[in-house]
Amino acid sequence: MSSQLKKARLAPVIAILALALTACGEEGSAQGGSSFSDPSQGVSPTSVDFGLIYDQTGATASTQVPFASGIMTAFEQANESGGVNGRTINPVECDEKYEVAAGVACLKTMIDQTPVVGVSGLNNGSFQVAAVELVKNARIPVIGPQSTSEAIVNPFPGYIWATMCPYPTQADVSVAFAASELLGKDDFRAVGLGGNVASGDSYLNQIAERVEKMGATYVETIKYDMAAPNLDQQAQRVSTIDPDVIFMHGGASQGVTALKSLAKFGVTDTPTLAIFGLLADQIPLAAPDVGDDFYAMHCFSNAKLSDVPGVAKMIEAAKAAGYGEEIYNTTDFTNGYVNGLVIVEALKRAGDELTRESLNEAVSTIQNFDTQGLSPQVSFSSEDSVGVDSVRPYKFDYENRLWQPVGDFEDYEDCNAHEFVEGNIEAWSPDCIK
Amino acid sequence: MTQFIQILVIGLTLGSIYAVVSVGFVLIYKATEVFNFAQGNLMVVGAYISYSFIRGFQISPIFAMAGAVLAAGLLGVLLHFLIFRPMLGKPVLSIVMGTIGLAMIINAVLVMAYGPIGKSYPDVFPSEVMDWFGVRISSVDFIVIGIATGCVAIFAVFFRRSPLGLQMRATAENFEAASLSGVNANLVFATALGIGTGLAAVGGILLATTNALSIGLAEIFFLAFPAIVIGGLESLGGAALGGVIVGVVQSMAAGYVSQDAQTVIVYVLLLVVLLIRPYGLFGQREIVRV
Amino acid sequence: MPTKTINSSYRADNRLIQSRARWTWLAILGLGLLYLPHLLLNREFLGLTLSNSQLLGLSLSQINVALLFIIAAVALNVLTGYTGLISLGNAGFFALGAALVAVFDLQHDLPFVLVLPSVAIIGALVGVIVGIPALRVRGLYLLLATLAFHQIAGYLFLEYQQANYGEIGVIYAPPEVIGRWALNSETRWYFFLLVLTTMTLVGANNLLRTRQGRALVAIRDHDIAAASAGIDVNGVKLRVFGMSSAVITVAGALYAWYLGVAEASMFSIHFALDFIAMIIIGGLGSINGAVLGVLLIQLLPQVITTVSAQVTSTSPMVGELLGRNGPQLNDIILGLIIILIVIFKPAGLNGIWLSLKRSFVRWPYTS
């Protein structure tokens, strides 16, 4: 027998050894808790697995990492106080990399490979579309994508529950707030400034629709490239049109670039209303001249608003979970935290016999869930999968370096025309602010 | 007409930034034949270092920026000894891949050090808008163009007049002959890496002043690429001019065609140049011996 | 037992699988691959239940994506590794494949058996056009020319998508391969892709044993010398561009079908660069290398995540560092592997495997 063959025989032995070694790393625990378990859905008597699919390394990591951190903070907070119905919540993370393929692999893995009872995340628009069918077939509840596109809301999906205010709600409040609070007239001239991506088009179309419905003039949508190094041309165009108000779409990086360019071209006194993606400190700090007329819509209060009752508890939980200011001071963190509270609430309501089906059932029963000012009250029903129905404008306070809300969430409740659910904006009028 | 001049000025500002980065890139390529995909990431490193100096150590912006360029240069020298020198002489694609590996590491380290959330770069240049017959030009544009041109000019003088510059040119011209006449190739390569990385840092800092400082800024490098090719991989002057051309073409495309089309038009230009003059506008035909 | 089979006839020398030992190994591999879906879906091996970490957190869907990528990586390796024509056009051809499926399947409702060949033919034609610059430029300039194709293809896909499908992207239904038999489960996809991957691997291995295949290597080593040796360099270059592009375009079509959605931002420059990383890590100019490279890049992150989860339960300090920066550490490790391979092992994983094998065979006469 030659040495070659002996060597070849070693291979399986090594493989088995390796397998045995990993087996040793497995921990086994059995103590107290519930008697119900369903390993095929990630539920054991003492713990429950919940999936978090989010972008950890890709283009949107800067917003999704704080979002997921918020969810995990809510989980740890629940675990500290004894878990939910005797079970500790165990987050199972997966990096979606802002790639559809990676996201789909994550979701499929969580459906039957490393099964979880429910998932959160699914924040990238195209991934959401790819996920809808998978989610329906697997009947697995998705609680809280960080963005809410029409594709996951209408038609009513049955298993996807949104805790983020959708674009139409932001458009409802933006236009009403501009017309009745900032300008005080119906015959203004507006321009839109939006990225050359799908969400930019759809948001600014919703704005244009409302501006025109009230009889004002929507001059044009000025587009920019999401990766553009500056927005000089767009700013120059805005200064030529000289509108009464600017409606803006984009994310934090684009916001900084836009404000710097607007300042460069002297567009410093025109009220500018933006979407939630633009509620980041660095934007107004980038160009204070523009920033003092800059408003961003949002449905969450961030950790710097010390007079919001829910904030103290959130910060305490964030610190206990080991997150720094850098992470928990962002509105994305609050978004995640509220989302985590909703998940915990749903797990509670699902009771002892926790399954995907009972969890999904439980979400639809959540009504007027109070987050102590961190967000509007969260309400779902078996027809309405959008839980957060109100937004309010925020304006940057340079003295205290934080975003101050303009009014309460309730003041803007009536503005919501529920366009995604109703299919039109008949119910919308600019005089909706209390 | 004012519209045209306006767009031209905007393009020139952008182009001058591309030019600085491209010159740094071509310098490295000429000296070491390393096609450095990590140049965009090195740009971002420079910007982050200057950010740390300004915000963390409270150093005045001018010194902070100069210090960051210097620090980036030293990093370049370090990278030469760690990564670039061992890669010399490997197949073209392997070297490209090695620099992509480097880019991955740089990105990951930056995220670990600064977190995933972008930073707001402090306003370091005074912004004053001037209106000349309807053409609006901001003082920031002048400053950016000025700094970029200044850096390229200083480099050009160094390259043409200093003994080390002479050695660099000799090495680029004929490596073996230069080595035989006593040129220290290692020193030349290290200098090239240092200056190339320093120039990348200049570009990165200039970009950061008009942008949110984030890892994603490195993507803009993919527009400096066509600049390099259009100028010719071998020509430093060509790289500078290519940068300006790309800046202007991109700006014109965005202004007169559409936002979506600006990148693709630059690349179509690249393709046309490649088909007509395969070695770039200022490059030299490679003569191959059998 | 001889350490190398000595061929005593041309027929023996021409065999694809040369020794009986090879046959045995291939048979074992084949059986393993047939058993894999059962192992991964039911997580049990001969009655023994396995945990996720024992399976390194792998899932069948990751394997399916890896199979798809192997098809494309092998095709790219024939172009880049064997012929020396550098191409960054991979993502562009994936986009082309996705768009063609949208046109043929969604808009014109052609049957599956017609869609795939049409995709391949158009992919080949576009590949030949993209290959034209390769007749004039080489090396880095070719890399940039294909980068231009990448940008143009991405732009056209975006325009097509926005004109016909709007914001979120093109949405595909599972394809019905024969009659009503649709690729609608992981297992079905697995076996379908396994057949295609095997065909690609056998095809590529076969190609390289022909006169054409040897011409490819001659062109890589010195195209002008190859021309003077009587090889139709331009013709061969265009043909190999066409062939490789056809396969990659088909892979792109299947990728879109498999995911159920395609959107312009999916086909980014990083997607294209990933393939280059795969073939370089695996070993330029080796079929096995392409396979190994894909497996490493696709499966490594999952393995690192799983291992770091294990570490967390034993030593929280290290676990904390790994847990918070897991994906970053993954990138650093991958980056280091790439750099180390480029510097020390230019032949890639396949080279490492071959030299290991050689030192085993020659033991104890190894250096």
PDB file of N, CA and C in Angstrom, chain C residues 47-117:
ATOM      1  N   GLY C  47     -29.340   9.769   9.984  1.00  0.00           N
ATOM      2  CA  GLY C  47     -30.080   9.649  11.241  1.00  0.00           C
ATOM      3  C   GLY C  47     -29.555  10.515  12.359  1.00  0.00           C
ATOM      4  N   LEU C  48     -28.403  11.169  12.122  1.00  0.00           N
ATOM      5  CA  LEU C  48     -27.807  11.992  13.157  1.00  0.00           C
ATOM      6  C   LEU C  48     -28.218  13.445  12.919  1.00  0.00           C
ATOM      7  N   THR C  49     -28.900  14.045  13.894  1.00  0.00           N
ATOM      8  CA  THR C  49     -29.331  15.426  13.692  1.00  0.00           C
ATOM      9  C   THR C  49     -28.164  16.381  13.882  1.00  0.00           C
ATOM     10  N   LEU C  50     -28.038  17.294  12.933  1.00  0.00           N
ATOM     11  CA  LEU C  50     -26.915  18.228  12.986  1.00  0.00           C
ATOM     12  C   LEU C  50     -27.437  19.638  13.275  1.00  0.00           C
ATOM     13  N   SER C  51     -26.654  20.398  14.043  1.00  0.00           N
ATOM     14  CA  SER C  51     -27.074  21.766  14.335  1.00  0.00           C
ATOM     15  C   SER C  51     -26.584  22.689  13.224  1.00  0.00           C
ATOM     16  N   ASN C  52     -27.065  23.915  13.250  1.00  0.00           N
ATOM     17  CA  ASN C  52     -26.687  24.858  12.210  1.00  0.00           C
ATOM     18  C   ASN C  52     -25.200  25.124  12.194  1.00  0.00           C
ATOM     19  N   SER C  53     -24.625  25.196  13.403  1.00  0.00           N
ATOM     20  CA  SER C  53     -23.207  25.530  13.407  1.00  0.00           C
ATOM     21  C   SER C  53     -22.372  24.361  12.909  1.00  0.00           C
ATOM     22  N   GLN C  54     -22.865  23.150  13.105  1.00  0.00           N
ATOM     23  CA  GLN C  54     -22.141  22.013  12.553  1.00  0.00           C
ATOM     24  C   GLN C  54     -22.178  22.040  11.035  1.00  0.00           C
ATOM     25  N   LEU C  55     -23.267  22.598  10.494  1.00  0.00           N
ATOM     26  CA  LEU C  55     -23.350  22.746   9.048  1.00  0.00           C
ATOM     27  C   LEU C  55     -22.785  24.090   8.621  1.00  0.00           C
ATOM     28  N   LEU C  56     -22.064  24.752   9.538  1.00  0.00           N
ATOM     29  CA  LEU C  56     -21.443  26.039   9.272  1.00  0.00           C
ATOM     30  C   LEU C  56     -22.443  27.091   8.812  1.00  0.00           C
ATOM     31  N   GLY C  57     -23.690  26.949   9.217  1.00  0.00           N
ATOM     32  CA  GLY C  57     -24.702  27.939   8.889  1.00  0.00           C
ATOM     33  C   GLY C  57     -25.050  27.990   7.413  1.00  0.00           C
ATOM     34  N   LEU C  58     -24.671  26.953   6.663  1.00  0.00           N
ATOM     35  CA  LEU C  58     -24.928  26.986   5.222  1.00  0.00           C
ATOM     36  C   LEU C  58     -26.370  26.621   4.906  1.00  0.00           C
ATOM     37  N   SER C  59     -26.872  27.170   3.812  1.00  0.00           N
ATOM     38  CA  SER C  59     -28.212  26.798   3.392  1.00  0.00           C
ATOM     39  C   SER C  59     -28.208  26.506   1.902  1.00  0.00           C
ATOM     40  N   LEU C  60     -29.252  25.813   1.479  1.00  0.00           N
ATOM     41  CA  LEU C  60     -29.310  25.385   0.086  1.00  0.00           C
ATOM     42  C   LEU C  60     -29.377  26.580  -0.862  1.00  0.00           C
ATOM     43  N   SER C  61     -30.019  27.662  -0.419  1.00  0.00           N
ATOM     44  CA  SER C  61     -30.115  28.799  -1.328  1.00  0.00           C
ATOM     45  C   SER C  61     -28.743  29.416  -1.581  1.00  0.00           C
ATOM     46  N   GLN C  62     -27.883  29.371  -0.556  1.00  0.00           N
ATOM     47  CA  GLN C  62     -26.524  29.876  -0.790  1.00  0.00           C
ATOM     48  C   GLN C  62     -25.782  28.980  -1.788  1.00  0.00           C
ATOM     49  N   ILE C  63     -26.011  27.672  -1.643  1.00  0.00           N
ATOM     50  CA  ILE C  63     -25.374  26.735  -2.569  1.00  0.00           C
ATOM     51  C   ILE C  63     -25.870  26.994  -3.988  1.00  0.00           C
ATOM     52  N   ASN C  64     -27.172  27.269  -4.127  1.00  0.00           N
ATOM     53  CA  ASN C  64     -27.724  27.515  -5.456  1.00  0.00           C
ATOM     54  C   ASN C  64     -27.113  28.752  -6.094  1.00  0.00           C
ATOM     55  N   VAL C  65     -27.007  29.842  -5.309  1.00  0.00           N
ATOM     56  CA  VAL C  65     -26.374  31.043  -5.846  1.00  0.00           C
ATOM     57  C   VAL C  65     -24.922  30.728  -6.206  1.00  0.00           C
ATOM     58  N   ALA C  66     -24.264  29.931  -5.362  1.00  0.00           N
ATOM     59  CA  ALA C  66     -22.872  29.590  -5.650  1.00  0.00           C
ATOM     60  C   ALA C  66     -22.760  28.814  -6.959  1.00  0.00           C
ATOM     61  N   LEU C  67     -23.701  27.884  -7.201  1.00  0.00           N
ATOM     62  CA  LEU C  67     -23.670  27.120  -8.459  1.00  0.00           C
ATOM     63  C   LEU C  67     -23.793  28.049  -9.658  1.00  0.00           C
ATOM     64  N   LEU C  68     -24.737  29.008  -9.545  1.00  0.00           N
ATOM     65  CA  LEU C  68     -24.920  29.976 -10.622  1.00  0.00           C
ATOM     66  C   LEU C  68     -23.624  30.752 -10.867  1.00  0.00           C
ATOM     67  N   PHE C  69     -23.001  31.164  -9.783  1.00  0.00           N
ATOM     68  CA  PHE C  69     -21.778  31.945  -9.916  1.00  0.00           C
ATOM     69  C   PHE C  69     -20.647  31.107 -10.479  1.00  0.00           C
ATOM     70  N   ILE C  70     -20.654  29.775 -10.156  1.00  0.00           N
ATOM     71  CA  ILE C  70     -19.612  28.918 -10.707  1.00  0.00           C
ATOM     72  C   ILE C  70     -19.716  28.900 -12.229  1.00  0.00           C
ATOM     73  N   ILE C  71     -20.952  28.801 -12.739  1.00  0.00           N
ATOM     74  CA  ILE C  71     -21.135  28.783 -14.191  1.00  0.00           C
ATOM     75  C   ILE C  71     -20.501  30.033 -14.809  1.00  0.00           C
ATOM     76  N   ALA C  72     -20.816  31.202 -14.208  1.00  0.00           N
ATOM     77  CA  ALA C  72     -20.302  32.453 -14.764  1.00  0.00           C
ATOM     78  C   ALA C  72     -18.802  32.562 -14.560  1.00  0.00           C
ATOM     79  N   ALA C  73     -18.316  32.125 -13.403  1.00  0.00           N
ATOM     80  CA  ALA C  73     -16.888  32.285 -13.116  1.00  0.00           C
ATOM     81  C   ALA C  73     -16.044  31.400 -14.022  1.00  0.00           C
ATOM     82  N   VAL C  74     -16.538  30.199 -14.309  1.00  0.00           N
ATOM     83  CA  VAL C  74     -15.793  29.320 -15.204  1.00  0.00           C
ATOM     84  C   VAL C  74     -15.707  29.950 -16.593  1.00  0.00           C
ATOM     85  N   ALA C  75     -16.827  30.507 -17.046  1.00  0.00           N
ATOM     86  CA  ALA C  75     -16.826  31.157 -18.360  1.00  0.00           C
ATOM     87  C   ALA C  75     -15.862  32.338 -18.374  1.00  0.00           C
ATOM     88  N   LEU C  76     -15.857  33.094 -17.297  1.00  0.00           N
ATOM     89  CA  LEU C  76     -14.948  34.246 -17.219  1.00  0.00           C
ATOM     90  C   LEU C  76     -13.501  33.774 -17.172  1.00  0.00           C
ATOM     91  N   ASN C  77     -13.276  32.651 -16.511  1.00  0.00           N
ATOM     92  CA  ASN C  77     -11.910  32.165 -16.404  1.00  0.00           C
ATOM     93  C   ASN C  77     -11.377  31.686 -17.751  1.00  0.00           C
ATOM     94  N   VAL C  78     -12.266  31.127 -18.582  1.00  0.00           N
ATOM     95  CA  VAL C  78     -11.827  30.737 -19.923  1.00  0.00           C
ATOM     96  C   VAL C  78     -11.378  31.983 -20.689  1.00  0.00           C
ATOM     97  N   LEU C  79     -12.128  33.081 -20.510  1.00  0.00           N
ATOM     98  CA  LEU C  79     -11.804  34.323 -21.206  1.00  0.00           C
ATOM     99  C   LEU C  79     -10.560  34.981 -20.614  1.00  0.00           C
ATOM    100  N   THR C  80     -10.567  35.144 -19.308  1.00  0.00           N
ATOM    101  CA  THR C  80      -9.505  35.925 -18.664  1.00  0.00           C
ATOM    102  C   THR C  80      -8.312  35.065 -18.275  1.00  0.00           C
ATOM    103  N   GLY C  81      -8.589  33.929 -17.660  1.00  0.00           N
ATOM    104  CA  GLY C  81      -7.504  33.098 -17.176  1.00  0.00           C
ATOM    105  C   GLY C  81      -6.773  32.394 -18.299  1.00  0.00           C
ATOM    106  N   TYR C  82      -7.512  31.839 -19.253  1.00  0.00           N
ATOM    107  CA  TYR C  82      -6.870  31.057 -20.307  1.00  0.00           C
ATOM    108  C   TYR C  82      -6.445  31.909 -21.481  1.00  0.00           C
ATOM    109  N   THR C  83      -7.288  32.870 -21.882  1.00  0.00           N
ATOM    110  CA  THR C  83      -6.970  33.630 -23.089  1.00  0.00           C
ATOM    111  C   THR C  83      -6.280  34.942 -22.748  1.00  0.00           C
ATOM    112  N   GLY C  84      -6.324  35.331 -21.463  1.00  0.00           N
ATOM    113  CA  GLY C  84      -5.642  36.553 -21.057  1.00  0.00           C
ATOM    114  C   GLY C  84      -6.397  37.815 -21.431  1.00  0.00           C
ATOM    115  N   LEU C  85      -7.683  37.693 -21.766  1.00  0.00           N
ATOM    116  CA  LEU C  85      -8.460  38.886 -22.092  1.00  0.00           C
ATOM    117  C   LEU C  85      -9.211  39.332 -20.832  1.00  0.00           C
ATOM    118  N   ILE C  86      -8.776  40.444 -20.267  1.00  0.00           N
ATOM    119  CA  ILE C  86      -9.361  40.900 -19.011  1.00  0.00           C
ATOM    120  C   ILE C  86     -10.734  41.500 -19.273  1.00  0.00           C
ATOM    121  N   SER C  87     -11.723  41.092 -18.488  1.00  0.00           N
ATOM    122  CA  SER C  87     -13.054  41.662 -18.703  1.00  0.00           C
ATOM    123  C   SER C  87     -13.726  42.008 -17.383  1.00  0.00           C
ATOM    124  N   LEU C  88     -14.233  43.236 -17.325  1.00  0.00           N
ATOM    125  CA  LEU C  88     -15.047  43.655 -16.184  1.00  0.00           C
ATOM    126  C   LEU C  88     -16.515  43.673 -16.582  1.00  0.00           C
ATOM    127  N   GLY C  89     -16.824  42.977 -17.694  1.00  0.00           N
ATOM    128  CA  GLY C  89     -18.173  43.099 -18.246  1.00  0.00           C
ATOM    129  C   GLY C  89     -19.194  42.156 -17.639  1.00  0.00           C
ATOM    130  N   ASN C  90     -18.788  41.377 -16.642  1.00  0.00           N
ATOM    131  CA  ASN C  90     -19.673  40.338 -16.133  1.00  0.00           C
ATOM    132  C   ASN C  90     -21.031  40.828 -15.659  1.00  0.00           C
ATOM    133  N   ALA C  91     -21.010  41.884 -14.849  1.00  0.00           N
ATOM    134  CA  ALA C  91     -22.270  42.405 -14.336  1.00  0.00           C
ATOM    135  C   ALA C  91     -23.139  42.884 -15.488  1.00  0.00           C
ATOM    136  N   GLY C  92     -22.489  43.456 -16.506  1.00  0.00           N
ATOM    137  CA  GLY C  92     -23.218  43.924 -17.678  1.00  0.00           C
ATOM    138  C   GLY C  92     -23.928  42.772 -18.383  1.00  0.00           C
ATOM    139  N   PHE C  93     -23.245  41.628 -18.528  1.00  0.00           N
ATOM    140  CA  PHE C  93     -23.890  40.478 -19.179  1.00  0.00           C
ATOM    141  C   PHE C  93     -24.989  39.890 -18.297  1.00  0.00           C
ATOM    142  N   PHE C  94     -24.820  39.951 -16.990  1.00  0.00           N
ATOM    143  CA  PHE C  94     -25.904  39.520 -16.102  1.00  0.00           C
ATOM    144  C   PHE C  94     -27.131  40.403 -16.330  1.00  0.00           C
ATOM    145  N   ALA C  95     -26.897  41.706 -16.443  1.00  0.00           N
ATOM    146  CA  ALA C  95     -28.001  42.636 -16.681  1.00  0.00           C
ATOM    147  C   ALA C  95     -28.660  42.319 -18.018  1.00  0.00           C
ATOM    148  N   LEU C  96     -27.821  42.028 -19.023  1.00  0.00           N
ATOM    149  CA  LEU C  96     -28.361  41.688 -20.333  1.00  0.00           C
ATOM    150  C   LEU C  96     -29.258  40.450 -20.222  1.00  0.00           C
ATOM    151  N   GLY C  97     -28.779  39.421 -19.524  1.00  0.00           N
ATOM    152  CA  GLY C  97     -29.563  38.201 -19.356  1.00  0.00           C
ATOM    153  C   GLY C  97     -30.896  38.481 -18.679  1.00  0.00           C
ATOM    154  N   ALA C  98     -30.853  39.294 -17.626  1.00  0.00           N
ATOM    155  CA  ALA C  98     -32.080  39.616 -16.901  1.00  0.00           C
ATOM    156  C   ALA C  98     -33.057  40.360 -17.803  1.00  0.00           C
ATOM    157  N   ALA C  99     -32.528  41.284 -18.613  1.00  0.00           N
ATOM    158  CA  ALA C  99     -33.405  42.060 -19.501  1.00  0.00           C
ATOM    159  C   ALA C  99     -33.994  41.159 -20.583  1.00  0.00           C
ATOM    160  N   LEU C 100     -33.188  40.236 -21.119  1.00  0.00           N
ATOM    161  CA  LEU C 100     -33.687  39.357 -22.179  1.00  0.00           C
ATOM    162  C   LEU C 100     -34.796  38.448 -21.657  1.00  0.00           C
ATOM    163  N   VAL C 101     -34.654  37.983 -20.436  1.00  0.00           N
ATOM    164  CA  VAL C 101     -35.727  37.169 -19.870  1.00  0.00           C
ATOM    165  C   VAL C 101     -37.001  38.004 -19.753  1.00  0.00           C
ATOM    166  N   ALA C 102     -36.833  39.255 -19.365  1.00  0.00           N
ATOM    167  CA  ALA C 102     -38.002  40.124 -19.258  1.00  0.00           C
ATOM    168  C   ALA C 102     -38.671  40.267 -20.616  1.00  0.00           C
ATOM    169  N   VAL C 103     -37.857  40.442 -21.682  1.00  0.00           N
ATOM    170  CA  VAL C 103     -38.430  40.618 -23.018  1.00  0.00           C
ATOM    171  C   VAL C 103     -39.082  39.323 -23.496  1.00  0.00           C
ATOM    172  N   PHE C 104     -38.341  38.207 -23.449  1.00  0.00           N
ATOM    173  CA  PHE C 104     -38.832  36.962 -24.044  1.00  0.00           C
ATOM    174  C   PHE C 104     -39.918  36.298 -23.198  1.00  0.00           C
ATOM    175  N   ASP C 105     -39.689  36.249 -21.887  1.00  0.00           N
ATOM    176  CA  ASP C 105     -40.612  35.504 -21.041  1.00  0.00           C
ATOM    177  C   ASP C 105     -41.795  36.369 -20.635  1.00  0.00           C
ATOM    178  N   LEU C 106     -41.526  37.563 -20.118  1.00  0.00           N
ATOM    179  CA  LEU C 106     -42.614  38.369 -19.577  1.00  0.00           C
ATOM    180  C   LEU C 106     -43.394  39.075 -20.678  1.00  0.00           C
ATOM    181  N   GLN C 107     -42.673  39.638 -21.666  1.00  0.00           N
ATOM    182  CA  GLN C 107     -43.375  40.431 -22.675  1.00  0.00           C
ATOM    183  C   GLN C 107     -43.904  39.572 -23.822  1.00  0.00           C
ATOM    184  N   HIS C 108     -43.147  38.514 -24.192  1.00  0.00           N
ATOM    185  CA  HIS C 108     -43.594  37.713 -25.333  1.00  0.00           C
ATOM    186  C   HIS C 108     -43.975  36.293 -24.973  1.00  0.00           C
ATOM    187  N   ASP C 109     -43.805  35.929 -23.725  1.00  0.00           N
ATOM    188  CA  ASP C 109     -44.314  34.648 -23.244  1.00  0.00           C
ATOM    189  C   ASP C 109     -43.771  33.444 -24.013  1.00  0.00           C
ATOM    190  N   LEU C 110     -42.495  33.487 -24.406  1.00  0.00           N
ATOM    191  CA  LEU C 110     -41.888  32.333 -25.075  1.00  0.00           C
ATOM    192  C   LEU C 110     -41.696  31.211 -24.057  1.00  0.00           C
ATOM    193  N   PRO C 111     -41.750  29.956 -24.525  1.00  0.00           N
ATOM    194  CA  PRO C 111     -41.484  28.846 -23.597  1.00  0.00           C
ATOM    195  C   PRO C 111     -40.010  28.819 -23.175  1.00  0.00           C
ATOM    196  N   PHE C 112     -39.802  28.256 -22.004  1.00  0.00           N
ATOM    197  CA  PHE C 112     -38.472  28.209 -21.399  1.00  0.00           C
ATOM    198  C   PHE C 112     -37.417  27.640 -22.340  1.00  0.00           C
ATOM    199  N   VAL C 113     -37.776  26.545 -23.019  1.00  0.00           N
ATOM    200  CA  VAL C 113     -36.782  25.876 -23.868  1.00  0.00           C
ATOM    201  C   VAL C 113     -36.356  26.755 -25.046  1.00  0.00           C
ATOM    202  N   LEU C 114     -37.167  27.772 -25.362  1.00  0.00           N
ATOM    203  CA  LEU C 114     -36.749  28.704 -26.407  1.00  0.00           C
ATOM    204  C   LEU C 114     -36.025  29.915 -25.824  1.00  0.00           C
ATOM    205  N   VAL C 115     -36.439  30.308 -24.609  1.00  0.00           N
ATOM    206  CA  VAL C 115     -35.847  31.514 -24.024  1.00  0.00           C
ATOM    207  C   VAL C 115     -34.356  31.328 -23.820  1.00  0.00           C
ATOM    208  N   LEU C 116     -33.968  30.213 -23.197  1.00  0.00           N
ATOM    209  CA  LEU C 116     -32.551  30.050 -22.865  1.00  0.00           C
ATOM    210  C   LEU C 116     -31.634  30.083 -24.088  1.00  0.00           C
ATOM    211  N   PRO C 117     -31.956  29.319 -25.169  1.00  0.00           N
ATOM    212  CA  PRO C 117     -31.085  29.418 -26.350  1.00  0.00           C
ATOM    213  C   PRO C 117     -31.061  30.832 -26.947  1.00  0.00           C
TER     214      PRO C 117
END
